[in-house]
PDB file of C-alpha atoms in Angstrom:
ATOM      1  CA  MET A   1       2.496 -14.674  -7.063  1.00  0.00           C
ATOM      2  CA  SER A   2      -0.439 -15.387  -4.358  1.00  0.00           C
ATOM      3  CA  LEU A   3      -0.575 -15.696  -0.599  1.00  0.00           C
ATOM      4  CA  PRO A   4       0.918 -16.057   1.845  1.00  0.00           C
ATOM      5  CA  PHE A   5       3.723 -13.193   0.910  1.00  0.00           C
ATOM      6  CA  SER A   6       7.212 -13.636   2.408  1.00  0.00           C
ATOM      7  CA  ASN A   7       9.184 -10.785   4.534  1.00  0.00           C
ATOM      8  CA  ALA A   8      10.779  -8.811   1.636  1.00  0.00           C
ATOM      9  CA  THR A   9      10.592  -5.469   0.271  1.00  0.00           C
ATOM     10  CA  TYR A  10       8.114  -4.758  -2.827  1.00  0.00           C
ATOM     11  CA  ARG A  11       6.457  -2.415  -4.957  1.00  0.00           C
ATOM     12  CA  ILE A  12       2.509  -2.423  -4.330  1.00  0.00           C
ATOM     13  CA  ARG A  13       1.006  -1.596  -8.127  1.00  0.00           C
ATOM     14  CA  SER A  14      -2.624  -0.521  -8.318  1.00  0.00           C
ATOM     15  CA  ILE A  15      -4.475  -2.788 -10.952  1.00  0.00           C
ATOM     16  CA  GLY A  16      -7.353  -0.376 -11.887  1.00  0.00           C
ATOM     17  CA  SER A  17      -5.493   2.744 -12.323  1.00  0.00           C
ATOM     18  CA  SER A  18      -6.360   4.350 -15.781  1.00  0.00           C
ATOM     19  CA  SER A  19      -2.873   5.888 -15.704  1.00  0.00           C
ATOM     20  CA  GLY A  20      -1.211   2.721 -16.492  1.00  0.00           C
ATOM     21  CA  SER A  21       1.253   1.244 -13.830  1.00  0.00           C
ATOM     22  CA  GLN A  22       0.763   2.983 -10.724  1.00  0.00           C
ATOM     23  CA  TYR A  23       2.293   2.458  -7.850  1.00  0.00           C
ATOM     24  CA  LEU A  24       1.948   3.313  -4.052  1.00  0.00           C
ATOM     25  CA  THR A  25       4.310   6.199  -3.564  1.00  0.00           C
ATOM     26  CA  LEU A  26       5.883   8.275  -0.548  1.00  0.00           C
ATOM     27  CA  LYS A  27       6.603  11.719  -1.582  1.00  0.00           C
ATOM     28  CA  SER A  28       7.705  13.039   1.698  1.00  0.00           C
ATOM     29  CA  THR A  29       8.802  11.714   5.046  1.00  0.00           C
ATOM     30  CA  THR A  30       6.920  14.165   7.256  1.00  0.00           C
ATOM     31  CA  ILE A  31       4.038  12.844   8.999  1.00  0.00           C
ATOM     32  CA  GLY A  32       0.803  13.414   7.581  1.00  0.00           C
ATOM     33  CA  THR A  33       2.047  13.501   3.796  1.00  0.00           C
ATOM     34  CA  VAL A  34      -0.792  11.812   1.650  1.00  0.00           C
ATOM     35  CA  ILE A  35       0.511   8.604   0.518  1.00  0.00           C
ATOM     36  CA  VAL A  36       0.155   9.057  -3.713  1.00  0.00           C
ATOM     37  CA  VAL A  37      -0.196   6.394  -6.338  1.00  0.00           C
ATOM     38  CA  ALA A  38       2.477   7.330  -9.133  1.00  0.00           C
ATOM     39  CA  ALA A  39       4.177   5.767 -11.885  1.00  0.00           C
ATOM     40  CA  ALA A  40       7.422   3.505 -11.292  1.00  0.00           C
ATOM     41  CA  ILE A  41      10.559   5.886 -10.209  1.00  0.00           C
ATOM     42  CA  THR A  42      13.345   3.834 -12.358  1.00  0.00           C
ATOM     43  CA  SER A  43      16.259   5.679 -11.468  1.00  0.00           C
ATOM     44  CA  GLN A  44      17.457   7.779  -8.759  1.00  0.00           C
ATOM     45  CA  SER A  45      17.806  11.600  -9.328  1.00  0.00           C
ATOM     46  CA  THR A  46      19.965  13.719  -6.911  1.00  0.00           C
ATOM     47  CA  GLN A  47      17.126  15.946  -6.902  1.00  0.00           C
ATOM     48  CA  SER A  48      14.884  14.992  -4.680  1.00  0.00           C
ATOM     49  CA  CYS A  49      13.760  12.397  -2.275  1.00  0.00           C
ATOM     50  CA  SER A  50      10.522  12.116  -4.230  1.00  0.00           C
ATOM     51  CA  ASP A  51      12.651  10.790  -7.362  1.00  0.00           C
ATOM     52  CA  ASP A  52      14.226   7.938  -5.166  1.00  0.00           C
ATOM     53  CA  PRO A  53      13.130   4.701  -6.338  1.00  0.00           C
ATOM     54  CA  THR A  54      13.163   3.504  -2.641  1.00  0.00           C
ATOM     55  CA  MET A  55       9.992   6.062  -2.071  1.00  0.00           C
ATOM     56  CA  GLN A  56       7.503   3.147  -3.712  1.00  0.00           C
ATOM     57  CA  GLN A  57       9.215   0.438  -1.782  1.00  0.00           C
ATOM     58  CA  TRP A  58       7.361  -1.380   1.366  1.00  0.00           C
ATOM     59  CA  ILE A  59       8.804  -3.695   3.563  1.00  0.00           C
ATOM     60  CA  LEU A  60       6.180  -6.458   4.341  1.00  0.00           C
ATOM     61  CA  ARG A  61       6.527  -8.012   7.599  1.00  0.00           C
ATOM     62  CA  ASP A  62       4.084 -11.092   8.369  1.00  0.00           C
ATOM     63  CA  GLN A  63       1.728 -10.886  11.330  1.00  0.00           C
ATOM     64  CA  GLY A  64       0.136 -14.318  10.773  1.00  0.00           C
ATOM     65  CA  TYR A  65      -1.700 -16.652   8.088  1.00  0.00           C
ATOM     66  CA  GLY A  66      -5.335 -15.508   8.595  1.00  0.00           C
ATOM     67  CA  GLY A  67      -6.809 -18.537   6.549  1.00  0.00           C
ATOM     68  CA  ASP A  68      -8.737 -19.309   3.907  1.00  0.00           C
ATOM     69  CA  GLY A  69      -6.931 -16.619   2.052  1.00  0.00           C
ATOM     70  CA  ILE A  70      -5.979 -14.200   4.117  1.00  0.00           C
ATOM     71  CA  GLN A  71      -2.160 -12.871   5.736  1.00  0.00           C
ATOM     72  CA  MET A  72      -2.111 -10.429   8.800  1.00  0.00           C
ATOM     73  CA  VAL A  73       1.216  -8.088   7.466  1.00  0.00           C
ATOM     74  CA  THR A  74       2.556  -4.479   8.343  1.00  0.00           C
ATOM     75  CA  LEU A  75       3.570  -2.508   5.737  1.00  0.00           C
ATOM     76  CA  GLN A  76       6.657   0.067   5.959  1.00  0.00           C
ATOM     77  CA  SER A  77       7.904   2.231   3.860  1.00  0.00           C
ATOM     78  CA  ALA A  78      11.863   1.251   3.001  1.00  0.00           C
ATOM     79  CA  TYR A  79      12.917   4.816   2.108  1.00  0.00           C
ATOM     80  CA  LEU A  80      15.887   4.784   4.561  1.00  0.00           C
ATOM     81  CA  ASN A  81      15.281   2.139   6.592  1.00  0.00           C
ATOM     82  CA  ASP A  82      12.011   4.103   7.661  1.00  0.00           C
ATOM     83  CA  LEU A  83       9.844   3.446  10.329  1.00  0.00           C
ATOM     84  CA  GLY A  84       7.003   5.036   8.673  1.00  0.00           C
ATOM     85  CA  PHE A  85       3.498   3.383   8.108  1.00  0.00           C
ATOM     86  CA  PHE A  86       0.242   4.411   6.341  1.00  0.00           C
ATOM     87  CA  ALA A  87      -2.721   4.923   7.850  1.00  0.00           C
ATOM     88  CA  ALA A  88      -6.009   7.579   7.566  1.00  0.00           C
ATOM     89  CA  ASP A  89      -6.812   9.668  10.246  1.00  0.00           C
ATOM     90  CA  LYS A  90      -9.716   8.324  11.368  1.00  0.00           C
ATOM     91  CA  GLN A  91     -10.926   4.725   9.613  1.00  0.00           C
ATOM     92  CA  THR A  92     -13.828   5.832   7.493  1.00  0.00           C
ATOM     93  CA  SER A  93     -14.528   5.365   3.394  1.00  0.00           C
ATOM     94  CA  GLY A  94     -13.110   8.257   1.817  1.00  0.00           C
ATOM     95  CA  LEU A  95     -10.308   9.430   3.504  1.00  0.00           C
ATOM     96  CA  GLU A  96      -6.658   9.800   1.947  1.00  0.00           C
ATOM     97  CA  VAL A  97      -4.206   7.701   3.482  1.00  0.00           C
ATOM     98  CA  LYS A  98      -1.442   9.340   5.309  1.00  0.00           C
ATOM     99  CA  TYR A  99       1.946   8.786   6.235  1.00  0.00           C
ATOM    100  CA  SER A 100       2.677   7.713   9.700  1.00  0.00           C
ATOM    101  CA  GLN A 101       4.542   6.501  12.439  1.00  0.00           C
ATOM    102  CA  LEU A 102       2.039   3.816  13.524  1.00  0.00           C
ATOM    103  CA  ALA A 103       2.184   0.643  12.531  1.00  0.00           C
ATOM    104  CA  TRP A 104      -1.083  -0.722  11.415  1.00  0.00           C
ATOM    105  CA  THR A 105      -1.303  -3.997  10.719  1.00  0.00           C
ATOM    106  CA  VAL A 106      -3.799  -4.955   7.482  1.00  0.00           C
ATOM    107  CA  LYS A 107      -5.239  -7.942   5.725  1.00  0.00           C
ATOM    108  CA  LEU A 108      -4.376  -9.098   2.335  1.00  0.00           C
ATOM    109  CA  GLU A 109      -6.549 -11.163   0.838  1.00  0.00           C
ATOM    110  CA  ASP A 110      -6.200 -13.137  -1.937  1.00  0.00           C
ATOM    111  CA  ILE A 111      -8.675 -11.963  -5.109  1.00  0.00           C
ATOM    112  CA  SER A 112      -7.012 -13.995  -8.027  1.00  0.00           C
ATOM    113  CA  ASP A 113      -3.549 -15.565  -8.343  1.00  0.00           C
ATOM    114  CA  ASP A 114      -1.861 -12.434  -8.627  1.00  0.00           C
ATOM    115  CA  ASN A 115      -4.078  -9.474  -7.446  1.00  0.00           C
ATOM    116  CA  VAL A 116      -4.905  -8.841  -3.775  1.00  0.00           C
ATOM    117  CA  THR A 117      -6.869  -6.467  -1.427  1.00  0.00           C
ATOM    118  CA  ILE A 118      -5.475  -4.691   1.490  1.00  0.00           C
ATOM    119  CA  ARG A 119      -8.283  -4.095   4.160  1.00  0.00           C
ATOM    120  CA  TYR A 120      -7.169  -2.780   7.305  1.00  0.00           C
ATOM    121  CA  THR A 121      -7.944  -4.281  10.799  1.00  0.00           C
ATOM    122  CA  LYS A 122      -9.631  -1.138  12.583  1.00  0.00           C
ATOM    123  CA  GLY A 123     -12.847   0.852  11.932  1.00  0.00           C
ATOM    124  CA  GLY A 124     -15.444  -0.780   9.449  1.00  0.00           C
ATOM    125  CA  LYS A 125     -14.821  -4.367   8.605  1.00  0.00           C
ATOM    126  CA  ASN A 126     -14.814  -3.652   5.093  1.00  0.00           C
ATOM    127  CA  LEU A 127     -12.687  -0.752   4.533  1.00  0.00           C
ATOM    128  CA  VAL A 128      -9.818  -1.406   1.865  1.00  0.00           C
ATOM    129  CA  LEU A 129      -7.035   0.179   0.737  1.00  0.00           C
ATOM    130  CA  SER A 130      -8.159   2.256  -3.050  1.00  0.00           C
ATOM    131  CA  VAL A 131      -6.670   4.759  -5.979  1.00  0.00           C
ATOM    132  CA  ASN A 132      -9.040   8.005  -5.349  1.00  0.00           C
ATOM    133  CA  ASN A 133     -10.872   8.743  -8.325  1.00  0.00           C
ATOM    134  CA  ASN A 134      -8.481  11.307  -9.408  1.00  0.00           C
ATOM    135  CA  ASP A 135      -5.847   8.211  -9.663  1.00  0.00           C
ATOM    136  CA  SER A 136      -3.783  10.289  -7.759  1.00  0.00           C
ATOM    137  CA  SER A 137      -3.593   9.165  -3.912  1.00  0.00           C
ATOM    138  CA  ALA A 138      -4.493   6.341  -1.830  1.00  0.00           C
ATOM    139  CA  GLU A 139      -7.552   6.512   0.202  1.00  0.00           C
ATOM    140  CA  LEU A 140      -9.838   4.293   2.316  1.00  0.00           C
ATOM    141  CA  ALA A 141     -13.213   2.831   0.198  1.00  0.00           C
ATOM    142  CA  ASN A 142     -15.699   0.242   0.667  1.00  0.00           C
ATOM    143  CA  ARG A 143     -15.156  -2.685  -0.490  1.00  0.00           C
ATOM    144  CA  ASP A 144     -16.157  -3.660  -4.011  1.00  0.00           C
ATOM    145  CA  THR A 145     -14.488  -6.961  -5.164  1.00  0.00           C
ATOM    146  CA  SER A 146     -15.638  -5.847  -8.904  1.00  0.00           C
ATOM    147  CA  ASP A 147     -13.663  -2.599  -8.409  1.00  0.00           C
ATOM    148  CA  ALA A 148     -10.367  -2.649  -9.826  1.00  0.00           C
ATOM    149  CA  LYS A 149      -8.878   0.432  -8.041  1.00  0.00           C
ATOM    150  CA  GLN A 150      -9.326  -2.068  -5.067  1.00  0.00           C
ATOM    151  CA  GLN A 151      -6.891  -4.807  -5.891  1.00  0.00           C
ATOM    152  CA  TRP A 152      -3.070  -4.639  -5.695  1.00  0.00           C
ATOM    153  CA  SER A 153      -0.467  -6.532  -6.993  1.00  0.00           C
ATOM    154  CA  PHE A 154       3.137  -7.031  -4.902  1.00  0.00           C
ATOM    155  CA  GLU A 155       5.875  -6.849  -6.759  1.00  0.00           C
ATOM    156  CA  VAL A 156       9.311  -8.556  -5.085  1.00  0.00           C
ATOM    157  CA  VAL A 157      12.367  -5.698  -5.436  1.00  0.00           C
ATOM    158  CA  ALA A 158      15.215  -7.434  -6.535  1.00  0.00           C
TER     159      ALA A 158
END
């Protein structure tokens, strides 16, 4: 699937995680909770919200095509029709990405037919969403087109 993406609900899979298929995952709707990368949640458990498959689903809303392989979007949690987004406290490399109720516009940039980078529009112009070195959470990093941890695949939720 390549740009532009349509308004829909997606799971966002990390291409570069050494742990196999890992997805952006909301573990709690508490403001400031770190967004993690975790294995696919395939069925709902009644034990906690962190076992709900919608914790790995994100609503993409198109904010305009930026031309030449770039699309501007917002990504919002699909959990309980929540209004939450994800962002860092400051737009600086190395900071973890956390659950926020502030909407952030991000740029999706084509890397290949199926992979994109997610670049923030605030802060340094080369800040992208990346998997941290422990493969456990999402963080901001300086863009490196050869780093698979900065590449994401969007999978439409049926």
